[in-house]
XYZ file of C-alpha atoms in Angstrom:
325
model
C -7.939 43.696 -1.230
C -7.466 46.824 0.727
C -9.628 48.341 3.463
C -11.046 51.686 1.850
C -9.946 54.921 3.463
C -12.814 56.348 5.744
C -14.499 59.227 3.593
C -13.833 63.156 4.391
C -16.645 65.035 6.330
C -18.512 67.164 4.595
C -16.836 71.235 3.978
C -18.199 74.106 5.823
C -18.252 77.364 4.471
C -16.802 80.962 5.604
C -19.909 81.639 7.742
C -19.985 78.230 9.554
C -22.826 77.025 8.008
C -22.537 73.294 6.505
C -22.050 73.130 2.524
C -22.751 70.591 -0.038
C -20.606 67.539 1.168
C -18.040 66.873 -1.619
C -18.011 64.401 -3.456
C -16.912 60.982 -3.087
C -12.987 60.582 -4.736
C -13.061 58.556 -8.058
C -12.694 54.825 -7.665
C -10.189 53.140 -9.536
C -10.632 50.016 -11.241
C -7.983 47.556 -10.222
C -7.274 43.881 -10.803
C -8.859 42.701 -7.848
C -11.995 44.748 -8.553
C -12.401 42.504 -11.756
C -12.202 39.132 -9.804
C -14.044 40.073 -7.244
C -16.451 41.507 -9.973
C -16.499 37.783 -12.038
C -16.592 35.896 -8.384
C -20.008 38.311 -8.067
C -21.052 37.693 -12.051
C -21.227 34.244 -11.774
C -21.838 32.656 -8.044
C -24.717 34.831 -7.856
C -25.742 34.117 -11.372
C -26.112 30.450 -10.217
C -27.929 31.086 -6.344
C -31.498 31.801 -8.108
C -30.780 28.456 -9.152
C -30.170 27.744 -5.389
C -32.955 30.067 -4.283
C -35.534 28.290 -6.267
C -34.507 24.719 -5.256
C -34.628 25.737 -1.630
C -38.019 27.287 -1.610
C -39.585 23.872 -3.173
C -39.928 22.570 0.470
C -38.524 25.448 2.551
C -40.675 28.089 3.329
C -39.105 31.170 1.805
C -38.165 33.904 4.315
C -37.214 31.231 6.877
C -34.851 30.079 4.082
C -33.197 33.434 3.995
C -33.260 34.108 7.766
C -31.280 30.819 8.165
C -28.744 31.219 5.223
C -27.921 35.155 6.085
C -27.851 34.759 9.600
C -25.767 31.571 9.937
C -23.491 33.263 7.083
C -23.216 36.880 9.032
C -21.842 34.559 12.037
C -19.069 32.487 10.031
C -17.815 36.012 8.660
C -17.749 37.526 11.545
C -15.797 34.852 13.086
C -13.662 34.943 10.411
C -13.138 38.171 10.465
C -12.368 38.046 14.552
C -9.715 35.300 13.737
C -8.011 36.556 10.678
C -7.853 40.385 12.079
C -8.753 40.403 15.497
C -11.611 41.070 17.560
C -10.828 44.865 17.102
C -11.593 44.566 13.253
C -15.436 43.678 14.508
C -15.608 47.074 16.625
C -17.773 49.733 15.443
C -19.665 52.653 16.459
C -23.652 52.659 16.966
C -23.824 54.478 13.857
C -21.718 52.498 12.066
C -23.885 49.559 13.467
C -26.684 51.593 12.430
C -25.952 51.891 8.947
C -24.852 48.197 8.274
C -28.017 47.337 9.893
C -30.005 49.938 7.542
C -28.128 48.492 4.756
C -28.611 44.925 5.029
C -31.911 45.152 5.894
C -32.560 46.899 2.889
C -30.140 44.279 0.489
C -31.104 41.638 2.085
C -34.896 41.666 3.647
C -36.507 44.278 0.916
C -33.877 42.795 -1.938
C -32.962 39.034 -1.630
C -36.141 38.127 0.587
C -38.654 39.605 -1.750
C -36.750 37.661 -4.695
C -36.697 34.768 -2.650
C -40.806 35.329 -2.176
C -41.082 35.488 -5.758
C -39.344 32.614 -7.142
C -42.382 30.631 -5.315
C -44.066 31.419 -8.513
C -41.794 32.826 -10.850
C -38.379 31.039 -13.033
C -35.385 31.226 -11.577
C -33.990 32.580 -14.940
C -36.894 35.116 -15.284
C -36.389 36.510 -11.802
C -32.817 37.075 -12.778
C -33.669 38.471 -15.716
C -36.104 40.988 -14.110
C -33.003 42.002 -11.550
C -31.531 44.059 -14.459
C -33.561 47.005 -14.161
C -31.321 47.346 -11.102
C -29.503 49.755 -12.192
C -31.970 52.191 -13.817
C -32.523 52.663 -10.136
C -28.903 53.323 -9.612
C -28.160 56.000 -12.320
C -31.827 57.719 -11.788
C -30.401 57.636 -7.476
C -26.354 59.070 -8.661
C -28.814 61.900 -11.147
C -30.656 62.927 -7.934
C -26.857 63.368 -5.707
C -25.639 65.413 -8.165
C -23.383 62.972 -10.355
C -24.272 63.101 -13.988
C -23.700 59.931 -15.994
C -22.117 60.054 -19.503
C -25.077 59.351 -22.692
C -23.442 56.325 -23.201
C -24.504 54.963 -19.333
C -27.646 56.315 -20.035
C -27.717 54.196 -23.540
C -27.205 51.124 -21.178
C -29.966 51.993 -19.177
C -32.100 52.531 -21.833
C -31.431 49.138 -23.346
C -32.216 47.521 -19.995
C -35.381 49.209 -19.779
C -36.367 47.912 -23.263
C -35.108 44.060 -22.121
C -37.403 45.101 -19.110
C -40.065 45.639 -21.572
C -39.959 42.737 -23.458
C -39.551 40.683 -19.906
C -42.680 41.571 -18.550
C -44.758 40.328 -21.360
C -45.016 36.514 -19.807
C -46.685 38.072 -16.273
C -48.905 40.588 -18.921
C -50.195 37.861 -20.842
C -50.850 35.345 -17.321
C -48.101 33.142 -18.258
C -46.342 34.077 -15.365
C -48.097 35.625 -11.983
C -48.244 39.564 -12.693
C -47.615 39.485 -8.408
C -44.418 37.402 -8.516
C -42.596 40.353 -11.191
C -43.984 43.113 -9.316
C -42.314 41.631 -6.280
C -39.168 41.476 -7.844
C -39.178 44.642 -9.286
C -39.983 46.288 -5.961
C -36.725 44.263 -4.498
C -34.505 45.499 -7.283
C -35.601 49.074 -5.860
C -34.708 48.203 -2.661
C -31.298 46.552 -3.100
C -30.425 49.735 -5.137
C -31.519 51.794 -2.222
C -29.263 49.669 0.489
C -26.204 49.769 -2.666
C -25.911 53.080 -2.897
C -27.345 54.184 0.675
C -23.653 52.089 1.464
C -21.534 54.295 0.256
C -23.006 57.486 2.086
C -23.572 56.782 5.181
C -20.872 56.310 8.035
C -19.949 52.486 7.579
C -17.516 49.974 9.563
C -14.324 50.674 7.793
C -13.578 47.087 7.334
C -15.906 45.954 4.590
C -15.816 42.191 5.798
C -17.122 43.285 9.004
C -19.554 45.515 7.579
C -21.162 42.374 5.708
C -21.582 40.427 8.644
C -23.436 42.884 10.378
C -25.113 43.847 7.231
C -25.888 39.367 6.620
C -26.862 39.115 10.847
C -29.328 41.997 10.784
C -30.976 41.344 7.057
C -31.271 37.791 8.392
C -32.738 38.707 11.331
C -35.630 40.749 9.805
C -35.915 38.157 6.960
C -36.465 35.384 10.369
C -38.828 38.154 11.809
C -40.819 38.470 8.965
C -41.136 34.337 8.397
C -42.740 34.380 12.019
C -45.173 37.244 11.167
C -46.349 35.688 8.093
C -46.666 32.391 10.447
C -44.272 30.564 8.047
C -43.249 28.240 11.466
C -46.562 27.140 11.608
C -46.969 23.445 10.661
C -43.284 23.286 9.471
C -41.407 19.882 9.448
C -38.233 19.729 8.570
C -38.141 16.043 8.174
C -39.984 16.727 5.103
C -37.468 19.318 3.568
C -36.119 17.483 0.845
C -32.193 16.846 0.641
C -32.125 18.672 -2.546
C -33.185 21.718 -0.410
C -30.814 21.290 2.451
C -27.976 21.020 -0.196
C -28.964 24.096 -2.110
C -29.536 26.203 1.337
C -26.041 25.081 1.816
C -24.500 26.380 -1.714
C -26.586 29.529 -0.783
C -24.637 30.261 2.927
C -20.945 29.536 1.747
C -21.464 30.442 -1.846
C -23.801 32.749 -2.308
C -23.350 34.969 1.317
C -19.588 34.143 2.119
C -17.568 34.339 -1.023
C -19.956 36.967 -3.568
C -21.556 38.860 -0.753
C -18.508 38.989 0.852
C -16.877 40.334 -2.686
C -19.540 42.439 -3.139
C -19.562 44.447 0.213
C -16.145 45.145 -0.877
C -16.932 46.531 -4.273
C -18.719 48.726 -2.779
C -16.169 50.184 -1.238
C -14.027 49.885 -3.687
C -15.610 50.190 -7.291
C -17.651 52.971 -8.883
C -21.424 51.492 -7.705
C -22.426 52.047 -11.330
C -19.861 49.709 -12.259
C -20.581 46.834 -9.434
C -24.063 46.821 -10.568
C -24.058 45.686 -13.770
C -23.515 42.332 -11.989
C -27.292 42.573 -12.299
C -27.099 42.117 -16.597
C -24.945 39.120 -16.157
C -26.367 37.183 -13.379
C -29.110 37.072 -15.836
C -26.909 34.627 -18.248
C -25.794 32.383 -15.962
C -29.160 31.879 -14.214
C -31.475 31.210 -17.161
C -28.871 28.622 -18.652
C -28.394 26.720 -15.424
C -32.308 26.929 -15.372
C -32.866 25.490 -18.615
C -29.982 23.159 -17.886
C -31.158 21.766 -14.734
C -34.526 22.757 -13.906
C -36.027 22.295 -17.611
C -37.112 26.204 -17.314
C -38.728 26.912 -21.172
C -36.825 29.709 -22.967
C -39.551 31.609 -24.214
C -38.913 34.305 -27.027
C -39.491 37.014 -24.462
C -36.859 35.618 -22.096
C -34.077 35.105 -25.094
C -35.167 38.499 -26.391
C -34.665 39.999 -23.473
C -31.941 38.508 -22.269
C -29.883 39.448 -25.249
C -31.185 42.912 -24.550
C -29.683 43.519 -21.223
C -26.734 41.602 -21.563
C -25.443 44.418 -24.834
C -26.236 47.333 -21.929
C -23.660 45.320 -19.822
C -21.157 45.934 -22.436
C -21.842 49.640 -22.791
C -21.938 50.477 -19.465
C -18.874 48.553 -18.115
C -16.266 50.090 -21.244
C -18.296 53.346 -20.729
C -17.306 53.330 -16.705
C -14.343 51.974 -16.832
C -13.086 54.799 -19.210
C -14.893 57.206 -16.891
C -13.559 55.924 -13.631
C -16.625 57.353 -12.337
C -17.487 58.056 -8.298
C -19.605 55.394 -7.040
């Protein structure tokens, strides 16, 4: 894995005045964008397993704080030894941004999910994550890039697995609060994904995820206090299930896939990275059935099979493409 080039500054025109900024140079896909794109398929497939295990006796945005913060410190120390403490130095607006963009992946994003799956599956939470990136392609339309039909035939199948998905919190099976939440994270990780790639970023992506892990942590700890999560918390009563999936969240979860995929992003067209969001879906509902006894409803295996053929189209379509991210 490379370290990306920093991007060009925007043209100026005859007069002085600043032009349109051009556009970003198409991202190849390469080898080691495909493993870092299965590491990021499946790990994270298997944390809402993790996430909803943890939240049985850990209250949930304390949860997160702990797992993104203590992960954002083992990176960076990583990162320090492997590279050098020069690899961790960045400008304020560089800080800025990985700040902006963690806080936005990992407070509005992962936090809200983690909220959520307090009352909603693990497998239909993941399953709800694949409207992703509707956001994505309806955020590229509004820059200027135009997708080809056949992304927009993707999108259009995820929005009909969508459809069929919502009908458990519709018809009170579910809580109608828990999928709004997660929909309303979805839109905000989109917003932090493709706000990454646009905004002046450490050029190391490795360092950019620990700041991005330290400073989502830190508002997803800031938040716990304000919503008095603290308050009457013993952690002699947090079951060892819970410590041992917190664990499987900070070294799996944060280290190795949101490690990976701060890289993709960097690296990847963004409308390829996140289709991650149609395949996590697989992974978590069968590890929920598996080992949580979660029911596979029609409208969860309906869906499901939905979203997972827009993965296919979208993925051949962009990797023929070789699309900007």
């Amino acid at each position: 894995m490379t370290t990306p080039a920093p991007q060009k500054p925007p043209r100026a025109t005859d007069a002085g005045t600043a032009a349109e900024p051009a556009p970003p140079a198409p991202r190849h896909v390469t080898g080691a964008v495909w493993v870092a794109l299965g590491i990021v398929y499946v790990v994270w497939g298997s944390t809402y397993l993790g996430i909803r295990v943890a939240v049985e006796t850990m209250p949930p945005f304390l949860s997160a704080g702990a797992r993104f913060v203590t992960a954002g410190l083992i990176l960076a120390a990583l990162v320090a030894r492997r590279q050098g403490p020069a690899a961790l130095r960045v400008t304020r607006r560089e800080l800025a941004s990985a700040a902006l963009v963690g806080l936005l992946l990992l407070l509005g994003g992962n936090g809200l999910v983690v909220l959520a799956e307090t009352s909603v599956p693990s497998g239909l939470a993941a399953l709800l994550v694949a409207v992703m990136p509707v956001w994505v392609v309806l955020l590229r339309t509004a820059f200027g890039d135009r997708p080809g039909g056949a992304t927009f035939g993707g999108v259009a199948l995820g929005l009909l697995g969508l459809a069929v998905l919502t009908l458990p919190g519709l018809s009170g099976d579910v809580g109608l609060g828990g999928v709004l939440t997660v929909l309303v994270a979805t839109l905000l990780w989109s917003a932090g994904s493709f706000s990454a790639g646009r905004i002046p970023m450490p050029a190391d992506p490795f360092a950019a995820g620990a700041y991005e892990m330290i400073a989502g942590g830190l508002g997803c700890a800031l938040l716990a206090l304000v919503r008095g999560e603290q308050r009457g918390l013993d952690l002699a009563a947090v079951s060892t299930r819970s410590w041992l999936a917190l664990g499987y969240l900070v070294v799996f979860g944060s280290l190795v896939a949101f490690t990976a995929y701060a890289w993709l992003l960097h690296s990847a067209p963004l409308s390829l990275v996140s289709t991650y969001a149609y395949v996590n879906p697989v992974v978590a509902v069968a590890l929920g059935a598996l080992v949580l006894g979660e029911e596979l409803t029609w409208p969860i295996l309906l869906g499901g099979a939905v979203v997972v053929a827009g993965v296919f189209l979208i993925v051949s379509t962009e990797r023929r493409r070789g699309s900007p991210g």
